[in-house]
Amino acid sequence: MRSLLFVPGDSEKKLEKGLASGADVLLIDLEDSVSAERKPAARQIAADFLKSNRDKNSQRLFVRINDLASGLADADLEAVMPSLPHGILLPKSNSGKDVTRLSAKLNVHEAHAGAPEGSTQILAIITETALGTLSAASYPDASARLIGLTWGAEDLSAVIGARAVRDDNGRYTDVFRLARALTVLGASAADTAAIDTVYINYKDDAGLARECAEAERDGFTAKLAIHPAQVPVINAVFTPSAEAVAQAQKIIRAFADDPAAGVIGIDGLMFDRPHLRRAERLMGRVGAV
Ligand code: COA
Ligand code: MG
């Protein structure tokens, strides 16, 4: 999972385009990109789209439902769960308890649909409320369904009353840098993927590439997209390079050849157990691609 493309759930045209985008995951949105009046239509369109496309290709189809406090989440799940999406994206998660609650709801829907319990995965957006941001450490053991954590700046800026999320140089201001860092730490603590947030300037490929490179450097393994043109840029950065793969294989081989070693020298550089763990994680990502 490298790229996750948001598609407004009420747009049949964009859903079709999403299939051809090359995104690893489509996030069929029933939340912020769909107006209140269009929610019922979006639920129906999303359900039909899932039914006809969920088994057609390797792309994973997730639905972003409305948050658990919105009063809309149950109707969202009732509409889409019979079509068995591969996963649900939970927005405005306040803590791991929200993921546990969602998981319990999914148990019931899976039973109704005759699907194996636990087959629907969960992604959570954990920094859209102040409490959620401060609860980034609460996701270990929330649910075996959880496959990743991601973050958002726009909703958080609205709740805290910030007038901007970036400074004059385009850098996120402190609160949002903290939210970003807590997402990496929270995901690592929960042993799940850290997914970077959207880059809303969808015509600025250079800016997107820079942000992807920084995210990949800092421990994110995927990024959200809002436009099909962003997908190839994201996929390129988050696909481990041939060089990185060769280096990881070298490290894994060296430790395999000398299982008692705690530390090894390769080409004049020292490698110890954390390097081995990093190499194994990288190879895990190669397998997933
Ligand atoms: N998924 C699939 N197709 C998309 C798309 C998306 N996220 N965004 C744009 N497209 C399609 C357009 O429909 C258009 O198709 P066409 O050539 O057949 O007309 C084509 O890609 C080019 O789009 P473009 O004209 O550059 O953009 P736009 O003005 O149509 O749309 C947005 C701009 C921002 C409204 C659109 O990209 C969008 O809806 N993004 C997702 C928003 C979202 O889900 N937000 C919630 C999470 S933050
Ligand atoms: Mg939002």
Coordinates of C-alpha atoms and ligand atoms in Angstrom, one line a residue:
M1 CA 0.0 0.0 0.0
R2 CA 1.7 3.2 -1.3
S3 CA -1.1 5.4 -2.7
L4 CA -4.6 5.8 -1.4
L5 CA -6.8 8.0 -3.6
F6 CA -9.9 9.8 -2.3
V7 CA -12.9 9.7 -4.6
P8 CA -16.1 11.5 -3.8
G9 CA -18.7 8.7 -3.3
D10 CA -21.4 10.5 -5.2
S11 CA -19.4 10.7 -8.4
E12 CA -19.8 7.7 -10.7
K13 CA -17.4 9.3 -13.2
K14 CA -14.6 9.8 -10.7
L15 CA -15.1 6.3 -9.3
E16 CA -14.5 4.9 -12.7
K17 CA -11.5 7.1 -13.2
G18 CA -10.2 6.0 -9.8
L19 CA -10.1 2.4 -11.1
A20 CA -7.7 3.4 -13.8
S21 CA -5.6 5.6 -11.6
G22 CA -3.0 3.0 -10.5
A23 CA -3.8 3.8 -6.8
D24 CA -3.2 0.8 -4.5
V25 CA -6.3 1.8 -2.5
L26 CA -9.4 3.8 -3.4
L27 CA -11.0 5.7 -0.5
I28 CA -14.6 6.0 -1.5
D29 CA -15.7 9.1 0.4
L30 CA -19.0 9.5 2.2
E31 CA -17.7 12.2 4.5
D32 CA -16.3 15.7 3.8
S33 CA -16.4 15.6 0.0
V34 CA -20.1 14.7 -0.1
S35 CA -22.8 17.3 0.9
A36 CA -25.5 16.4 3.4
E37 CA -28.1 16.3 0.7
R38 CA -26.0 14.0 -1.4
K39 CA -25.2 11.5 1.3
P40 CA -28.1 9.1 0.5
A41 CA -27.2 9.1 -3.2
A42 CA -23.5 8.6 -2.4
R43 CA -24.3 5.6 -0.2
Q44 CA -26.2 3.9 -3.0
I45 CA -23.6 4.7 -5.7
A46 CA -20.8 3.5 -3.4
A47 CA -22.6 0.2 -2.6
D48 CA -23.3 -0.4 -6.3
F49 CA -19.7 0.4 -7.3
L50 CA -18.3 -1.9 -4.6
K51 CA -20.6 -4.8 -5.7
S52 CA -19.4 -4.6 -9.3
N53 CA -15.8 -3.9 -8.7
R54 CA -14.5 -5.4 -5.5
D55 CA -13.2 -8.6 -7.0
K56 CA -12.2 -7.3 -10.4
N57 CA -8.6 -6.3 -9.8
S58 CA -5.9 -6.0 -7.2
Q59 CA -7.0 -2.5 -6.1
R60 CA -8.4 -2.4 -2.6
L61 CA -11.7 -0.6 -2.1
F62 CA -12.2 1.2 1.2
V63 CA -15.1 3.5 2.3
R64 CA -14.6 6.6 4.4
I65 CA -17.7 6.7 6.5
N66 CA -18.8 9.7 8.6
D67 CA -17.3 9.8 12.1
L68 CA -18.9 7.9 15.0
A69 CA -20.3 11.1 16.6
S70 CA -21.9 12.3 13.5
G71 CA -25.1 10.3 13.7
L72 CA -24.4 9.2 10.1
A73 CA -22.0 6.3 10.5
D74 CA -24.5 3.5 11.1
A75 CA -26.5 4.4 8.0
D76 CA -23.2 4.5 6.0
L77 CA -22.3 1.0 7.2
E78 CA -25.8 -0.3 6.6
A79 CA -25.6 0.9 3.0
V80 CA -22.1 -0.3 2.1
M81 CA -21.4 -3.4 4.3
P82 CA -23.6 -5.8 2.3
S83 CA -21.2 -5.0 -0.7
L84 CA -18.2 -6.0 1.5
P85 CA -15.7 -3.2 1.1
H86 CA -12.1 -4.4 1.7
G87 CA -11.9 -1.8 4.5
I88 CA -13.3 1.2 6.3
L89 CA -11.5 4.5 6.8
L90 CA -12.6 6.0 10.1
P91 CA -12.3 9.9 10.3
K92 CA -12.0 12.0 13.4
S93 CA -11.0 9.0 15.5
N94 CA -10.7 10.2 19.2
S95 CA -8.7 7.1 20.4
G96 CA -8.2 3.4 19.9
K97 CA -11.6 3.0 21.6
D98 CA -13.3 4.4 18.5
V99 CA -11.5 1.8 16.4
T100 CA -12.6 -1.0 18.8
R101 CA -16.2 0.3 18.6
L102 CA -16.1 0.4 14.8
S103 CA -14.7 -3.1 14.9
A104 CA -17.7 -4.4 17.0
K105 CA -20.1 -2.8 14.5
L106 CA -18.3 -4.6 11.6
N107 CA -18.6 -7.9 13.4
V108 CA -22.4 -7.6 13.2
H109 CA -22.4 -6.4 9.6
E110 CA -20.0 -9.3 8.6
A111 CA -22.3 -11.8 10.3
H112 CA -25.3 -10.4 8.4
A113 CA -23.4 -10.6 5.1
G114 CA -22.1 -14.1 5.7
A115 CA -18.5 -12.8 5.6
P116 CA -15.7 -14.1 7.9
E117 CA -15.4 -12.1 11.1
G118 CA -12.5 -9.7 10.9
S119 CA -12.3 -9.7 7.1
T120 CA -13.0 -5.9 6.8
Q121 CA -9.9 -3.9 7.5
I122 CA -9.7 -0.5 9.3
L123 CA -7.7 2.6 8.6
A124 CA -8.0 5.6 11.0
I125 CA -7.4 9.3 10.7
I126 CA -6.2 10.1 14.2
T127 CA -5.4 13.9 14.3
E128 CA -8.6 15.6 13.3
T129 CA -9.6 16.4 16.8
A130 CA -7.5 17.7 19.7
L131 CA -8.3 14.7 21.9
G132 CA -7.5 12.3 19.0
T133 CA -4.1 13.9 18.4
L134 CA -3.3 13.7 22.1
S135 CA -4.4 10.0 22.1
A136 CA -2.0 8.8 19.4
A137 CA -0.6 6.3 21.8
S138 CA -3.9 4.5 22.3
Y139 CA -4.0 2.3 19.1
P140 CA -2.0 -0.8 20.2
D141 CA -4.6 -3.7 20.7
A142 CA -7.5 -1.5 19.4
S143 CA -8.3 -4.1 16.8
A144 CA -6.6 -6.8 14.7
R145 CA -8.4 -5.1 11.8
L146 CA -6.3 -2.0 12.0
I147 CA -3.8 -1.7 9.1
G148 CA -2.7 1.9 9.3
L149 CA -3.0 5.3 10.8
T150 CA -3.1 8.6 9.0
W151 CA -3.5 12.2 9.8
G152 CA -5.2 15.4 8.7
A153 CA -4.5 19.1 9.2
E154 CA -7.6 20.9 7.9
D155 CA -10.1 19.6 10.5
L156 CA -7.6 20.0 13.3
S157 CA -7.0 23.6 12.3
A158 CA -10.8 24.3 12.4
V159 CA -11.2 22.8 15.9
I160 CA -8.2 24.6 17.4
G161 CA -8.9 27.9 15.7
A162 CA -5.7 28.1 13.7
R163 CA -5.9 30.5 10.7
A164 CA -3.4 28.5 8.7
V165 CA -1.7 25.2 8.8
R166 CA 1.5 26.2 7.1
D167 CA 3.9 29.2 7.6
D168 CA 5.0 31.7 4.9
N169 CA 7.7 29.2 3.8
G170 CA 5.1 26.4 3.3
R171 CA 6.2 24.5 6.4
Y172 CA 3.6 23.1 8.6
T173 CA 3.4 25.1 11.9
D174 CA 4.2 23.4 15.2
V175 CA 0.8 21.9 16.1
F176 CA 0.6 20.2 12.7
R177 CA 4.2 19.0 12.8
L178 CA 3.4 17.5 16.1
A179 CA 0.3 15.8 14.7
R180 CA 2.4 14.4 11.9
A181 CA 5.1 13.1 14.2
L182 CA 2.5 11.6 16.6
T183 CA 1.1 9.7 13.7
V184 CA 4.5 8.1 12.9
L185 CA 5.0 7.3 16.6
G186 CA 1.5 6.0 17.2
A187 CA 1.6 3.8 14.1
S188 CA 4.9 2.4 15.1
A189 CA 3.7 1.7 18.7
A190 CA 0.7 -0.1 17.2
D191 CA 2.9 -1.9 14.7
T192 CA 0.9 -0.6 11.8
A193 CA 1.5 1.5 8.7
A194 CA 2.0 5.3 9.0
I195 CA 0.3 7.1 6.0
D196 CA 1.0 10.7 5.2
T197 CA -1.8 13.2 4.7
V198 CA -3.1 14.8 1.5
Y199 CA -1.2 17.5 -0.5
I200 CA -4.1 19.7 -1.6
N201 CA -2.2 21.7 -4.3
Y202 CA -2.9 19.0 -6.9
K203 CA -1.3 20.8 -9.8
D204 CA 2.1 21.2 -8.0
D205 CA 3.9 17.9 -8.8
A206 CA 7.2 19.2 -7.6
G207 CA 5.8 20.2 -4.2
L208 CA 4.1 16.8 -3.9
A209 CA 7.3 14.9 -4.8
R210 CA 9.2 16.9 -2.1
E211 CA 6.6 16.2 0.5
C212 CA 6.5 12.5 -0.4
A213 CA 10.3 12.3 -0.2
E214 CA 10.3 13.9 3.3
A215 CA 7.5 11.6 4.4
E216 CA 9.3 8.5 3.2
R217 CA 12.5 9.7 4.9
D218 CA 10.6 10.1 8.2
G219 CA 8.9 6.7 8.4
F220 CA 5.7 7.0 6.4
T221 CA 5.2 4.2 3.9
A222 CA 2.3 5.6 1.9
K223 CA 0.4 8.8 1.2
L224 CA -3.2 9.9 0.6
A225 CA -4.0 11.4 -2.8
I226 CA -6.9 13.6 -3.9
H227 CA -6.3 13.6 -7.7
P228 CA -5.4 10.8 -10.1
A229 CA -2.4 12.9 -11.3
Q230 CA -0.9 12.5 -7.8
V231 CA -0.8 8.7 -7.9
P232 CA 2.2 8.1 -10.1
V233 CA 4.3 10.6 -8.1
I234 CA 3.4 8.9 -4.8
N235 CA 3.9 5.4 -6.1
A236 CA 7.3 6.3 -7.5
V237 CA 8.6 7.6 -4.1
F238 CA 7.1 4.9 -2.0
T239 CA 8.2 2.0 -4.1
P240 CA 11.5 0.9 -2.6
S241 CA 14.3 1.6 -5.1
A242 CA 16.4 -1.3 -6.6
E243 CA 19.4 0.2 -4.7
A244 CA 17.5 0.1 -1.4
V245 CA 16.3 -3.4 -2.0
A246 CA 19.8 -4.6 -2.9
Q247 CA 21.2 -3.0 0.3
A248 CA 18.5 -4.5 2.5
Q249 CA 19.1 -8.0 1.0
K250 CA 22.8 -7.6 1.7
I251 CA 22.2 -6.8 5.3
I252 CA 19.7 -9.6 5.8
R253 CA 22.1 -12.1 4.1
A254 CA 25.1 -11.0 6.2
F255 CA 23.1 -11.6 9.4
A256 CA 21.7 -14.9 8.2
D257 CA 25.3 -16.0 7.4
D258 CA 26.4 -15.2 10.9
P259 CA 23.3 -15.7 13.2
A260 CA 25.3 -15.1 16.4
A261 CA 26.5 -11.7 15.3
G262 CA 25.1 -8.6 17.0
V263 CA 27.0 -6.2 14.7
I264 CA 28.5 -6.6 11.2
G265 CA 30.6 -4.5 8.9
I266 CA 29.6 -4.2 5.2
D267 CA 31.6 -2.0 2.8
G268 CA 33.1 0.0 5.6
L269 CA 29.8 0.7 7.4
M270 CA 28.5 -0.7 10.7
F271 CA 25.2 -2.5 10.8
D272 CA 23.5 -3.8 14.0
R273 CA 20.1 -5.2 14.9
P274 CA 18.1 -2.1 14.3
H275 CA 19.5 -1.9 10.7
L276 CA 18.4 -5.6 10.2
R277 CA 14.9 -4.7 11.4
R278 CA 14.8 -1.8 9.0
A279 CA 16.0 -4.0 6.2
E280 CA 13.3 -6.6 7.0
R281 CA 10.6 -4.0 7.1
L282 CA 11.7 -2.7 3.7
M283 CA 11.5 -6.2 2.2
G284 CA 8.0 -6.6 3.7
R285 CA 7.0 -3.5 1.7
V286 CA 8.5 -4.9 -1.5
G287 CA 6.4 -8.0 -0.9
A288 CA 3.3 -6.0 -0.5
V289 CA 3.9 -4.0 -3.7
Ligands
COA1 N1 -10.7 10.5 -8.3 C1 -11.0 10.2 -9.6 N2 -11.1 11.0 -10.6 C2 -10.8 12.3 -10.4 C3 -10.4 12.8 -9.1 C4 -10.4 11.8 -8.0 N3 -10.1 12.2 -6.8 N4 -10.2 14.1 -9.2 C5 -10.4 14.4 -10.4 N5 -10.7 13.4 -11.2 C6 -11.0 13.3 -12.6 C7 -11.9 14.5 -13.0 O1 -13.3 14.0 -12.9 C8 -11.5 14.7 -14.4 O2 -12.1 13.8 -15.3 P1 -12.5 14.2 -16.8 O3 -11.2 14.5 -17.5 O4 -13.2 13.0 -17.4 O5 -13.4 15.4 -16.7 C9 -10.0 14.5 -14.4 O6 -9.8 13.6 -13.3 C10 -9.2 15.7 -14.3 O7 -9.7 16.4 -13.1 P2 -9.4 18.0 -13.0 O8 -10.2 18.7 -14.0 O9 -8.0 18.3 -13.0 O10 -10.0 18.3 -11.6 P3 -11.5 18.6 -11.2 O11 -11.7 20.1 -11.2 O12 -12.5 17.8 -12.0 O13 -11.5 18.1 -9.7 C11 -11.2 18.1 -7.3 C12 -10.8 18.7 -8.6 C13 -10.3 18.6 -6.2 C14 -12.7 18.6 -7.0 C15 -11.1 16.6 -7.4 O14 -9.8 16.3 -7.7 C16 -11.7 15.8 -6.3 O15 -12.9 15.6 -6.2 N6 -10.8 15.3 -5.4 C17 -11.1 14.4 -4.3 C18 -11.7 15.3 -3.2 C19 -11.9 14.5 -2.0 O16 -12.3 13.3 -2.0 N7 -11.7 15.1 -0.8 C20 -11.8 14.4 0.5 C21 -10.5 14.1 1.1 S1 -9.6 15.5 1.6
MG2 MG -12.1 16.1 7.0

